[in-house]
Coordinates of C-alpha atoms in Angstrom, one line a residue:
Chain A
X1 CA 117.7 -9.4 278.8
X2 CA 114.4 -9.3 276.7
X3 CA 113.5 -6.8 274.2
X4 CA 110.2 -6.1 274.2
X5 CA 111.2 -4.5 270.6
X6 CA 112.4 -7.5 268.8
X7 CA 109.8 -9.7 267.0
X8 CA 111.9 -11.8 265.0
X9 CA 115.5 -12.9 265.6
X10 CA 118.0 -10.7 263.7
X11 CA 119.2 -12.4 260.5
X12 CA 122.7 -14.0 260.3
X13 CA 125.7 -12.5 258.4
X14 CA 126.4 -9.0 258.2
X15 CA 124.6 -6.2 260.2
X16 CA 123.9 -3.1 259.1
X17 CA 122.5 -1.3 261.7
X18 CA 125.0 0.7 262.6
X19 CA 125.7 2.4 259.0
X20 CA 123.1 5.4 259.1
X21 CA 125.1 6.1 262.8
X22 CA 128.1 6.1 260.7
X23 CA 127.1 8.0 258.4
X24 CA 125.8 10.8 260.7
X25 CA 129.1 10.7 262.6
X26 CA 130.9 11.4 259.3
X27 CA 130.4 14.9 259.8
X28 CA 131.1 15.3 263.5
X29 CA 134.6 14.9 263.9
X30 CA 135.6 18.6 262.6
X31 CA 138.4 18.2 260.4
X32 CA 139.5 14.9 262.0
X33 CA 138.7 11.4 260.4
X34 CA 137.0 8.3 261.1
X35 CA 139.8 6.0 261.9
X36 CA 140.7 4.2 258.9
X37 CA 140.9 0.1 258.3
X38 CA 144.8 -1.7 259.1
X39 CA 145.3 -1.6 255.1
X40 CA 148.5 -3.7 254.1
X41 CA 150.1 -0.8 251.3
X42 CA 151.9 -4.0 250.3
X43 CA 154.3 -5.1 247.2
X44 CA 153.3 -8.8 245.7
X45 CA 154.4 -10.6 243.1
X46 CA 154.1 -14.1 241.8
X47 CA 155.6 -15.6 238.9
X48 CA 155.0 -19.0 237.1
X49 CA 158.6 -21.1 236.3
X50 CA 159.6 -24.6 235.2
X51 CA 158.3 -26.9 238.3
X52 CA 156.0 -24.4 240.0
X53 CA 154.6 -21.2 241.2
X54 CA 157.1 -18.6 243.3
X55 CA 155.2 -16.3 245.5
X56 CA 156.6 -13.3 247.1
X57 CA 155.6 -10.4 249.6
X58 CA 157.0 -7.4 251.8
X59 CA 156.0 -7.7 255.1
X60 CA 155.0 -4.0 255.9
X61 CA 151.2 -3.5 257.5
X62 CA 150.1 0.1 257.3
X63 CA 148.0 2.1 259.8
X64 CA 147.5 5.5 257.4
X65 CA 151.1 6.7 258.5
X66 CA 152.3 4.6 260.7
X67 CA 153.5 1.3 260.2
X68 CA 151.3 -1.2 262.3
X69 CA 153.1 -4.0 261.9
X70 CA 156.6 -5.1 260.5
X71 CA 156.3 -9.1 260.2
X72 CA 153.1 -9.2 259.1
X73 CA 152.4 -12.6 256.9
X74 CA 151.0 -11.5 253.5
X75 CA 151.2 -15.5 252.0
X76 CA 148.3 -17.8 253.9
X77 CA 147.7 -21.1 253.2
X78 CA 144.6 -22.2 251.4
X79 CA 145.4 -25.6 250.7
X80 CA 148.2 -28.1 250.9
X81 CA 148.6 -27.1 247.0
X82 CA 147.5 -23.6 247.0
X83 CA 148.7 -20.1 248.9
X84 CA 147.4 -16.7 248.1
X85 CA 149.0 -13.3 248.6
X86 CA 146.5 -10.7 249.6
X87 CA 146.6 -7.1 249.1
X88 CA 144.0 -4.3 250.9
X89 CA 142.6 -4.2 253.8
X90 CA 144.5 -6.6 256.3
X91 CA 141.4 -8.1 258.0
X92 CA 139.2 -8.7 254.4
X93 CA 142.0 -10.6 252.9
X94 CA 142.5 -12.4 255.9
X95 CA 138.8 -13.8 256.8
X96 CA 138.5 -14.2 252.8
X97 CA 141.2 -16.5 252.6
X98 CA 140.0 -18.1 255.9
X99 CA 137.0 -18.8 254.5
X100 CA 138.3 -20.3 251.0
X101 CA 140.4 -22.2 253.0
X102 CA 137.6 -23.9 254.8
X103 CA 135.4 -24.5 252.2
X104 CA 137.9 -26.1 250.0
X105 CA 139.1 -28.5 253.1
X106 CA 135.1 -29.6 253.5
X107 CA 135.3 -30.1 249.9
X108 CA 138.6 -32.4 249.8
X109 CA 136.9 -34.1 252.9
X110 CA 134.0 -34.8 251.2
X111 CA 135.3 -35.6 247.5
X112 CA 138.9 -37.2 249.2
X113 CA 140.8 -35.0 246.3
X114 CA 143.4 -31.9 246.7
X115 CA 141.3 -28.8 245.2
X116 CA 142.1 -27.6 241.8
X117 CA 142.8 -23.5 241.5
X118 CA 139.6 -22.9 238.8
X119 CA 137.9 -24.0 242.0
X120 CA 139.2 -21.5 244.8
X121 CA 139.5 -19.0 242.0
X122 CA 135.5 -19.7 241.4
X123 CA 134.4 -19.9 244.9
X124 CA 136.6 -16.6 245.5
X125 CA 134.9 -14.2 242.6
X126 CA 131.4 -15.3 243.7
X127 CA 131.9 -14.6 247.0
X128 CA 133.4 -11.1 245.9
X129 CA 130.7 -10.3 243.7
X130 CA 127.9 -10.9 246.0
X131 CA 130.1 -8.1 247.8
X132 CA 130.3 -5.3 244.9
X133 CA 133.7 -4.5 245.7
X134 CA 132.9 -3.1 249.1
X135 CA 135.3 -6.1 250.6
X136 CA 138.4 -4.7 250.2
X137 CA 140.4 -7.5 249.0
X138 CA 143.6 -7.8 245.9
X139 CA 144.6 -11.1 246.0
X140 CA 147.0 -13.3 244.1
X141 CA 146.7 -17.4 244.1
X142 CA 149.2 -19.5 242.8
X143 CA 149.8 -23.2 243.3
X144 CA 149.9 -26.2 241.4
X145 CA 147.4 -29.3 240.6
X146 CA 146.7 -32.1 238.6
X147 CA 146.4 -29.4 235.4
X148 CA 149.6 -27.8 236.1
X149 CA 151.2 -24.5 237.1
X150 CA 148.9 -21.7 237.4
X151 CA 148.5 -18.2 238.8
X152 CA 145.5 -16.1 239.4
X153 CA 144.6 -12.9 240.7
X154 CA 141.2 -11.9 241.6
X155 CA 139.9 -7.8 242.3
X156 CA 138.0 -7.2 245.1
X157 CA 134.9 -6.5 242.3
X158 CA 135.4 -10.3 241.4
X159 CA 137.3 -9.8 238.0
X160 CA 139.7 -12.7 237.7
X161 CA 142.6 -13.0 235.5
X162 CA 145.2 -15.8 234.8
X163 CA 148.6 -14.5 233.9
X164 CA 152.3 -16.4 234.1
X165 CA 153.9 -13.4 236.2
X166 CA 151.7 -10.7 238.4
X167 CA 152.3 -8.3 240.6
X168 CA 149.6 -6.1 242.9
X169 CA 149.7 -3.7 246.1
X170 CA 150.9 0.2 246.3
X171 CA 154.0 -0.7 245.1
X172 CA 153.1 -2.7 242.0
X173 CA 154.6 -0.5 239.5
X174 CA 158.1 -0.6 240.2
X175 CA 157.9 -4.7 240.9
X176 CA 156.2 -5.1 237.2
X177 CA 158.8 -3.0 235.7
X178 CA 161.6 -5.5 237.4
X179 CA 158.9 -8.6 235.9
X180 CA 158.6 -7.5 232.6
X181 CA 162.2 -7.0 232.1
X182 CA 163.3 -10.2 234.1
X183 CA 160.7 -12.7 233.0
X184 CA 161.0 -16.1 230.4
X185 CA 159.2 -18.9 229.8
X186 CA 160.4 -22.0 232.2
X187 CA 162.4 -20.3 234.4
X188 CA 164.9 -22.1 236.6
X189 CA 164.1 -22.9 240.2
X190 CA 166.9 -20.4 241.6
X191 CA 166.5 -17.5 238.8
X192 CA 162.6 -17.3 239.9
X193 CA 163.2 -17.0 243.5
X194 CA 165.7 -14.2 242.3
X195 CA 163.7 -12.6 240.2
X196 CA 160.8 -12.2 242.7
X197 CA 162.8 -11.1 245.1
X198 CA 164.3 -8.4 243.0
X199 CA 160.8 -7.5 242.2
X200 CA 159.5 -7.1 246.0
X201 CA 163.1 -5.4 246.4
X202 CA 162.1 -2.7 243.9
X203 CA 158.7 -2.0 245.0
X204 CA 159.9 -2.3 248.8
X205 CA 162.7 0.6 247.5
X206 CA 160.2 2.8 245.4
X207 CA 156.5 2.7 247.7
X208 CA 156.2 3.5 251.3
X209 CA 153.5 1.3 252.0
X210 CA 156.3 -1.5 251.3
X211 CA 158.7 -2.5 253.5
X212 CA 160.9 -4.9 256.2
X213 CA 161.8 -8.1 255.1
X214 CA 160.6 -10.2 252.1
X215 CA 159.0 -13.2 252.1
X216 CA 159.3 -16.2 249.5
X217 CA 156.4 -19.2 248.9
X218 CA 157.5 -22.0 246.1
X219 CA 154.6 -24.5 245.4
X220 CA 155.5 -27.7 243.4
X221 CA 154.8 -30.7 242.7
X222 CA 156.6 -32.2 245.4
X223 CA 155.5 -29.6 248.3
X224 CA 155.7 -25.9 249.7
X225 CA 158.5 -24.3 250.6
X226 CA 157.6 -21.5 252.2
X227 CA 160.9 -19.1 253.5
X228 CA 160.4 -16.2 255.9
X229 CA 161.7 -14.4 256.1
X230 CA 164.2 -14.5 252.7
X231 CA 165.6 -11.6 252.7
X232 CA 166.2 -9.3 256.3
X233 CA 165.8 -5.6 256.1
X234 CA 168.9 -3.6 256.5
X235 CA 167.8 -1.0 258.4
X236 CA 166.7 -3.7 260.8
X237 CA 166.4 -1.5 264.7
X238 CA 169.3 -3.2 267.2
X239 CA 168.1 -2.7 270.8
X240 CA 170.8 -1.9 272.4
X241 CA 170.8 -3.2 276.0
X242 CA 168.1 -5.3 277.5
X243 CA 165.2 -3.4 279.3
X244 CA 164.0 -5.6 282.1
X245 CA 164.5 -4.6 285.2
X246 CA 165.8 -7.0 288.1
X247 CA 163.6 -7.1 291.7
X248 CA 164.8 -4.5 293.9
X249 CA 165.1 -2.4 290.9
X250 CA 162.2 0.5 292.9
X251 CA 163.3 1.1 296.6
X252 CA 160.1 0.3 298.8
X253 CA 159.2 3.2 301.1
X254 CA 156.6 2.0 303.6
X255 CA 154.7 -1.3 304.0
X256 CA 151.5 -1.8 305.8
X257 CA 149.3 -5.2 306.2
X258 CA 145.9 -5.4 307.0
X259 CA 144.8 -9.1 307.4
X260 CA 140.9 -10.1 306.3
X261 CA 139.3 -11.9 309.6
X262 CA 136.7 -14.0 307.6
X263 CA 133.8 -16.0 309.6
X264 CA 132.1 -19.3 308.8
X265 CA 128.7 -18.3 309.1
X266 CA 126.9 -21.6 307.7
X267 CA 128.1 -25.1 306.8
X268 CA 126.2 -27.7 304.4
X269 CA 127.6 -30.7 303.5
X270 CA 125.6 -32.4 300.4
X271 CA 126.1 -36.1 299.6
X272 CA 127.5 -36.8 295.8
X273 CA 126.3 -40.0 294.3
X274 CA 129.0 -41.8 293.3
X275 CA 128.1 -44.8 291.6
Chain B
X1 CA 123.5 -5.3 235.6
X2 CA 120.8 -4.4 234.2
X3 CA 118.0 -6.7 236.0
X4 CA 119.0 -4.6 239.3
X5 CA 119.1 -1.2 237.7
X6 CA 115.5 -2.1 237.2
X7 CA 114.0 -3.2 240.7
X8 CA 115.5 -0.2 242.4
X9 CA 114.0 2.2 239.9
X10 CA 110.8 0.6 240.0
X11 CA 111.3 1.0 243.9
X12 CA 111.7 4.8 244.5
X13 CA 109.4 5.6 241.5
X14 CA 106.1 4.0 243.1
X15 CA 106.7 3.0 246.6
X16 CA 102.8 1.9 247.7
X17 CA 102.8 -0.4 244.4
X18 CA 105.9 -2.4 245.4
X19 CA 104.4 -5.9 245.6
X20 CA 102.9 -6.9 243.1
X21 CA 100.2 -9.2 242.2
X22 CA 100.4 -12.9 244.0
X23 CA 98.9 -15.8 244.6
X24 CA 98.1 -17.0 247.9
X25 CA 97.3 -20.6 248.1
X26 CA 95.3 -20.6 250.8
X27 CA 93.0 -18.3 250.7
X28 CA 91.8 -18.2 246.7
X29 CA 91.5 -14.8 245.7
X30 CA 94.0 -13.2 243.9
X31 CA 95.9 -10.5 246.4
X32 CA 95.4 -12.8 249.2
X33 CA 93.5 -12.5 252.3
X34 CA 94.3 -8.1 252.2
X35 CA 96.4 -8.5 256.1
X36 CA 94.2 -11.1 257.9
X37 CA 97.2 -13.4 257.8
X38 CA 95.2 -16.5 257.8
X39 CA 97.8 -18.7 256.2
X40 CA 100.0 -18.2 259.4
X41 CA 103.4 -18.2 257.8
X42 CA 103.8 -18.8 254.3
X43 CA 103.1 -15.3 252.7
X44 CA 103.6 -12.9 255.7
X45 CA 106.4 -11.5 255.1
X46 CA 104.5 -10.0 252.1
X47 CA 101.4 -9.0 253.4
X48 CA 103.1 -7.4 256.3
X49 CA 105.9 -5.6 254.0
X50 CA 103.0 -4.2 252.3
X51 CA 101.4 -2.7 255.8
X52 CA 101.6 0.6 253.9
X53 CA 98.1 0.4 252.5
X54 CA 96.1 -2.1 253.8
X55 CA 93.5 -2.2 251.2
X56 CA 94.1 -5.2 248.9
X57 CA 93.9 -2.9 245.7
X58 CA 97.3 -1.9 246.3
X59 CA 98.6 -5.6 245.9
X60 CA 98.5 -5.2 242.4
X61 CA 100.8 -3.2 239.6
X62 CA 98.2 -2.0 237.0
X63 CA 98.0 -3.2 233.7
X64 CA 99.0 0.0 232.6
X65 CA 102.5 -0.2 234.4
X66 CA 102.5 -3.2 233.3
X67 CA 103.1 -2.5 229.9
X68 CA 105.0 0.4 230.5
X69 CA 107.6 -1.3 231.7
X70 CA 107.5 -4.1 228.9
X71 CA 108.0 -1.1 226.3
X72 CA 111.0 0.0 228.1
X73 CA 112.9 -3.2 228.1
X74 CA 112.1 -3.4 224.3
X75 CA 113.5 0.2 223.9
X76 CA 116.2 -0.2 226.0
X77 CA 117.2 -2.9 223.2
X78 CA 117.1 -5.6 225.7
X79 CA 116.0 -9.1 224.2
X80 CA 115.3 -11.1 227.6
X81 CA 112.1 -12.2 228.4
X82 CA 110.0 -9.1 230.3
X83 CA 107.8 -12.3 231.7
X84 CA 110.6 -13.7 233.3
X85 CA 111.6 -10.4 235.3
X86 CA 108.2 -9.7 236.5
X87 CA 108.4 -12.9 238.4
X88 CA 111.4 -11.7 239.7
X89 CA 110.4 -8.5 241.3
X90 CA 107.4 -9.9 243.1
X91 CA 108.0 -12.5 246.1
X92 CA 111.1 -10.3 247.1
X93 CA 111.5 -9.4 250.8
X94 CA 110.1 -5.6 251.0
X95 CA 112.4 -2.9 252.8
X96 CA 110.1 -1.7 254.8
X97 CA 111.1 -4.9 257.0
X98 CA 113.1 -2.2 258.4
X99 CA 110.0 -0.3 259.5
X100 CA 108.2 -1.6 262.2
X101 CA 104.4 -2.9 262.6
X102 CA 101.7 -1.9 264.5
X103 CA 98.0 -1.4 264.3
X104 CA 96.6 0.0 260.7
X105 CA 100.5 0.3 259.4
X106 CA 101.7 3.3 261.5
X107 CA 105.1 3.0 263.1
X108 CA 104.4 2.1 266.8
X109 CA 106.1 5.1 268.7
X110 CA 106.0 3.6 271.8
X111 CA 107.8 0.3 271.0
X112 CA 110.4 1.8 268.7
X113 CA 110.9 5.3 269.7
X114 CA 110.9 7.8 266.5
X115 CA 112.3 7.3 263.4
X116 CA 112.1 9.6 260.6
X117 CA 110.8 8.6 257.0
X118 CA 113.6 8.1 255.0
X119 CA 115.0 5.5 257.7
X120 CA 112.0 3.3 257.0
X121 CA 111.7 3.7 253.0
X122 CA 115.5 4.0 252.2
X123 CA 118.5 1.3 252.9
X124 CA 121.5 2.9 254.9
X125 CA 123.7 1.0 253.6
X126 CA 124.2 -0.2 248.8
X127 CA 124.7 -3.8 249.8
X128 CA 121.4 -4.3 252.8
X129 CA 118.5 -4.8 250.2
X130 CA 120.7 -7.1 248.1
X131 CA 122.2 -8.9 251.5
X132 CA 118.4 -9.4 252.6
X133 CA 117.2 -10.5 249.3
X134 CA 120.5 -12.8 248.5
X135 CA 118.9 -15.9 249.6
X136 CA 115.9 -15.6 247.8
X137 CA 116.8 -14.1 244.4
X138 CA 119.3 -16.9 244.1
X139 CA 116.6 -19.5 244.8
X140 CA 114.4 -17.7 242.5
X141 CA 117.4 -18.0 239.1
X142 CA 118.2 -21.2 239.8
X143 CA 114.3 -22.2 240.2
X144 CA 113.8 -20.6 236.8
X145 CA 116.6 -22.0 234.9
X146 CA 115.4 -25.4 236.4
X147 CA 112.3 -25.1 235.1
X148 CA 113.2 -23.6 231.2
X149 CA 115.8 -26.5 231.2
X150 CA 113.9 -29.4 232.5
X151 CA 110.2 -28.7 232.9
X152 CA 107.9 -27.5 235.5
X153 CA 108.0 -30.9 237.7
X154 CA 111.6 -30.0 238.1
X155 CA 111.3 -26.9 240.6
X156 CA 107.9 -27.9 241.6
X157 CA 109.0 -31.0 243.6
X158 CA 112.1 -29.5 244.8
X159 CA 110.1 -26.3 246.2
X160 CA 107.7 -28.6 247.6
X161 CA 110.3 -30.4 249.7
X162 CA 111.7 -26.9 250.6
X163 CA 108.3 -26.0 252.3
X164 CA 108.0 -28.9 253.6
X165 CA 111.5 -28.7 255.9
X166 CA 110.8 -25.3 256.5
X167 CA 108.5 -26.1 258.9
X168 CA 110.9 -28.0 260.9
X169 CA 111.3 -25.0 263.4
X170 CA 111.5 -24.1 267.3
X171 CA 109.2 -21.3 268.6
X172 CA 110.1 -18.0 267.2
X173 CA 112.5 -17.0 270.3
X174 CA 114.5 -20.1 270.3
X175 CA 117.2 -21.3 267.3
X176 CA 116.5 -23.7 265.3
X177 CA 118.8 -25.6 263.2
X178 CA 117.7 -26.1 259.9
X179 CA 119.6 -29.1 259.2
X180 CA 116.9 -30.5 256.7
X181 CA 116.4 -27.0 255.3
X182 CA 120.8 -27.0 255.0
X183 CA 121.3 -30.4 253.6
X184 CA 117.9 -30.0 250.8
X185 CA 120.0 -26.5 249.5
X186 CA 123.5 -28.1 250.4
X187 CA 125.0 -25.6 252.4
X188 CA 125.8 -28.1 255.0
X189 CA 128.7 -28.6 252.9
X190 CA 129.8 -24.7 252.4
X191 CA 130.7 -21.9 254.8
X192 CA 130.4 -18.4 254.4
X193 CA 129.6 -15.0 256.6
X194 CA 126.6 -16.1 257.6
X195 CA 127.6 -18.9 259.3
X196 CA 130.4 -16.6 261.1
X197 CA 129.2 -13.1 262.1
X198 CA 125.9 -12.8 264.0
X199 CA 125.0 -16.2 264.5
X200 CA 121.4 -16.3 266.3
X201 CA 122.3 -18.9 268.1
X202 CA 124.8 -16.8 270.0
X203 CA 123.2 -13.6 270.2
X204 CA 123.1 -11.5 273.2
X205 CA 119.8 -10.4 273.4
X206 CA 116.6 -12.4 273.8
X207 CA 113.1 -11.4 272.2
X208 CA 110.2 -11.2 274.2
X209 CA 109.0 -14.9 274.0
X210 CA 104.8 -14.0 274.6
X211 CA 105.6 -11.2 272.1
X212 CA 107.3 -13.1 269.1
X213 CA 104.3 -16.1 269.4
X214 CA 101.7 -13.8 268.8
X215 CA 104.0 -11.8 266.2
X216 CA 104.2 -15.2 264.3
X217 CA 100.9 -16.6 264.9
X218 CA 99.2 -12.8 263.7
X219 CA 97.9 -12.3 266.9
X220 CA 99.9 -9.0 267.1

């Protein structure tokens, strides 16, 4: 359909024009609110030990007070070398990792070289920046490259900072607590799984944007191991008998069949050329 | 920071005096052609942004603001160079691209239905000036840095080539690729939102093709 309105084409990436609506609808709904983003409420942690980087996360997606989802995947893949955690809104953290993702495989295409972290860490607070905050995304990278172990976390304003153990979401309090007591220099491979998983344990137990199972990501040298779910719930639901239902299960009361008389009215047969 | 405190005070303090003085190269006077739109491309997004006032007096800050603004930055204890902002706040694309164009700079009622003032002056949303303007104001620092590192030839020749694949386009109503435009500023080799979300290519509605010629040729 034309517009006679439109004089040039739109511009590409994001579209405004719907935020003055917004705005004006703000005040309409009496008392009731404008549904809110899928936010993830979420405990992550990530810790830096002898070979590698360990990555943890509840699996818990909140929808304000319901619970949206209860396997989401918190840890995605940004390269063959690097995984993020992400913390916030559930759809910002996912297309922003998307989108790191994708630029750093163009770029290992291009240059034939597995991307170092300073340069998803670099592409990620630029892109955040140019954002001012209002995409909502915590998120924590870890992984491993020709310089070593590292670990990063990045604001949704675009602050960075590079620290050997972290931990972020609603329920980071209580999983620092478990980190500051539990962490040393060149951990073990075993002892930094359990710690991390001690520290999601604590902020699944003390937040209730946490919760469900916990899932475990160790980058080294070698590979990624990446375990989910580690640790089940225990107050995983049972269904109790099975609820489909066999054929016959609804008596039929009457049946009545009508049959559609259809007529050729024309007929034209066209020649394909096939040479 | 500090350089965008700046532009949007400058904005909402003296709306009619938002572009200030440029050069067009085609016609030679300074404030260019007042509207006529002679060059056909180049510099309309300025000349029509500033459909407020069509008289060409209005192209130009005064000397007097000028200076005004010169002291402040001195004042304010900031030791960058005033010369280098100025060049900043000209060239960039004006809001009232949100207002639309008809004869003598009046909204045109019967294309666009009513709007109210502040819809036309004011951005609905913090990020849509700096969205619209990301493209250029990035062009603009890394232009400037090119030349205080390298020398004037530096940007010159590149800017040259930039005009030049510019104008590698369809008609207004059909996409156009941009590939040469992509590959001179290397984004061919990046992704981000704007390759994802609204993409022209794929949009749903289709602009008036006999309108959107004349639009671009300034037959409108």
């Amino acid at each position: 359909m034309a517009l006679s309105t439109v004089l040039e084409t739109p511009g590409a990436g994001f579209n405004f024009d719907n935020a003055a609506r917004n705005a004006a609808l703000e005040g309409l709904f009496e008392g009731g609110q404008t549904p809110k983003p899928l936010k993830t409420g979420t405990t992550i942690a990530g810790v830096v030990f002898k070979d590698g980087v360990v990555l943890g996360a509840d699996t818990r997606a909140t929808s304000s007070d319901v619970v949206a989802d209860k396997m989401c995947a918190k840890i995605h893949y940004i390269s063959p070398n690097i995984y993020c955690c992400g913390a916030g809104t559930a759809a910002d953290t996912e297309k922003t990792t998307d989108l790191l993702s994708s630029n750093l495989s163009i770029f290992s295409l291009n240059s034939g070289r597995n991307p170092r972290m300073v340069m998803a860490v670099n592409i990620l607070q630029d892109m955040l920046y140019r954002y001012h905050g209002q995409i909502g995304a915590n998120l924590i990278l870890g992984g491993v490259d020709c310089t070593g172990n590292h670990l990063y976390t990045v604001g949704p304003y675009g602050s960075v900072n590079k620290v050997p153990y972290l931990a972020m979401g609603s329920g980071d309090l209580a999983a620092l607590g478990i980190l500051e007591d539990g962490f040393k220099h060149n951990l073990e491979l075993e002892k930094a799984k359990e710690l991390v998983r001690a520290a999601i344990h604590a902020g699944i137990m003390s937040d209730l944007g946490s919760g469900n199972n916990i899932d475990i990501c160790v980058i080294t040298k070698e590979g990624v191991d990446y375990i989910r779910p580690y640790q089940e719930s225990e107050y995983k639901d049972d269904r109790k008998m099975k609820y489909k239902y066999g054929p016959g299960t609804t008596a039929v009361l009457t049946e009545k069949v009508i049959p559609l008389k259809l007529e050729v009215v024309q007929e034209t047969v066209q020649k394909m050329e096939t040479v | 920071m500090a350089v965008q405190v700046k532009q949007e005070s400058k904005l909402s303090v003296n709306v009619t005096h938002r572009v200030t003085s440029y050069k067009c190269p085609v016609s030679s006077k300074k404030g260019g052609c007042g509207g006529k739109r002679e060059c056909q491309g180049g510099f309309r997004e300025q000349i029509v942004g500033a459909g407020f006032a069509p008289d060409v007096s209005s192209y130009y800050t005064t000397q007097a603001e000028v200076r005004a603004y010169q002291r402040e930055s001195v004042t304010k204890g900031d030791k960058m160079n005033s010369r280098g902002l100025r060049s900043q706040l000209k060239d960039s694309v004006p809001v009232a691209g949100l207002c639309p164009q008809g004869a003598y700079g009046l909204q045109d009622s019967l294309r666009s239905g009513f709007t109210s003032i502040k819809n036309e002056l004011l951005p609905s949303h913090p990020l849509e000036l700096s969205e619209k303007n990301f493209q250029l104001n990035q062009d603009k620092m890394n232009f400037s840095t090119l030349r205080n590192i390298q020398g004037l030839h530096a940007p010159l020749k590149l800017q040259m080539e930039y005009r030049a694949a510019r104008q590698i386009q369809r008609l207004p109503f059909l996409p156009s690729s941009n590939l040469a435009l992509d590959t001179l500023r290397g984004s061919d080799e990046s992704i981000g939102f704007e390759d994802i979300l609204c993409d022209p290519a794929q949009s749903e509605m289709m602009g008036e093709p006999h309108m959107m010629v004349e639009y671009k040729l300034g037959m409108l």
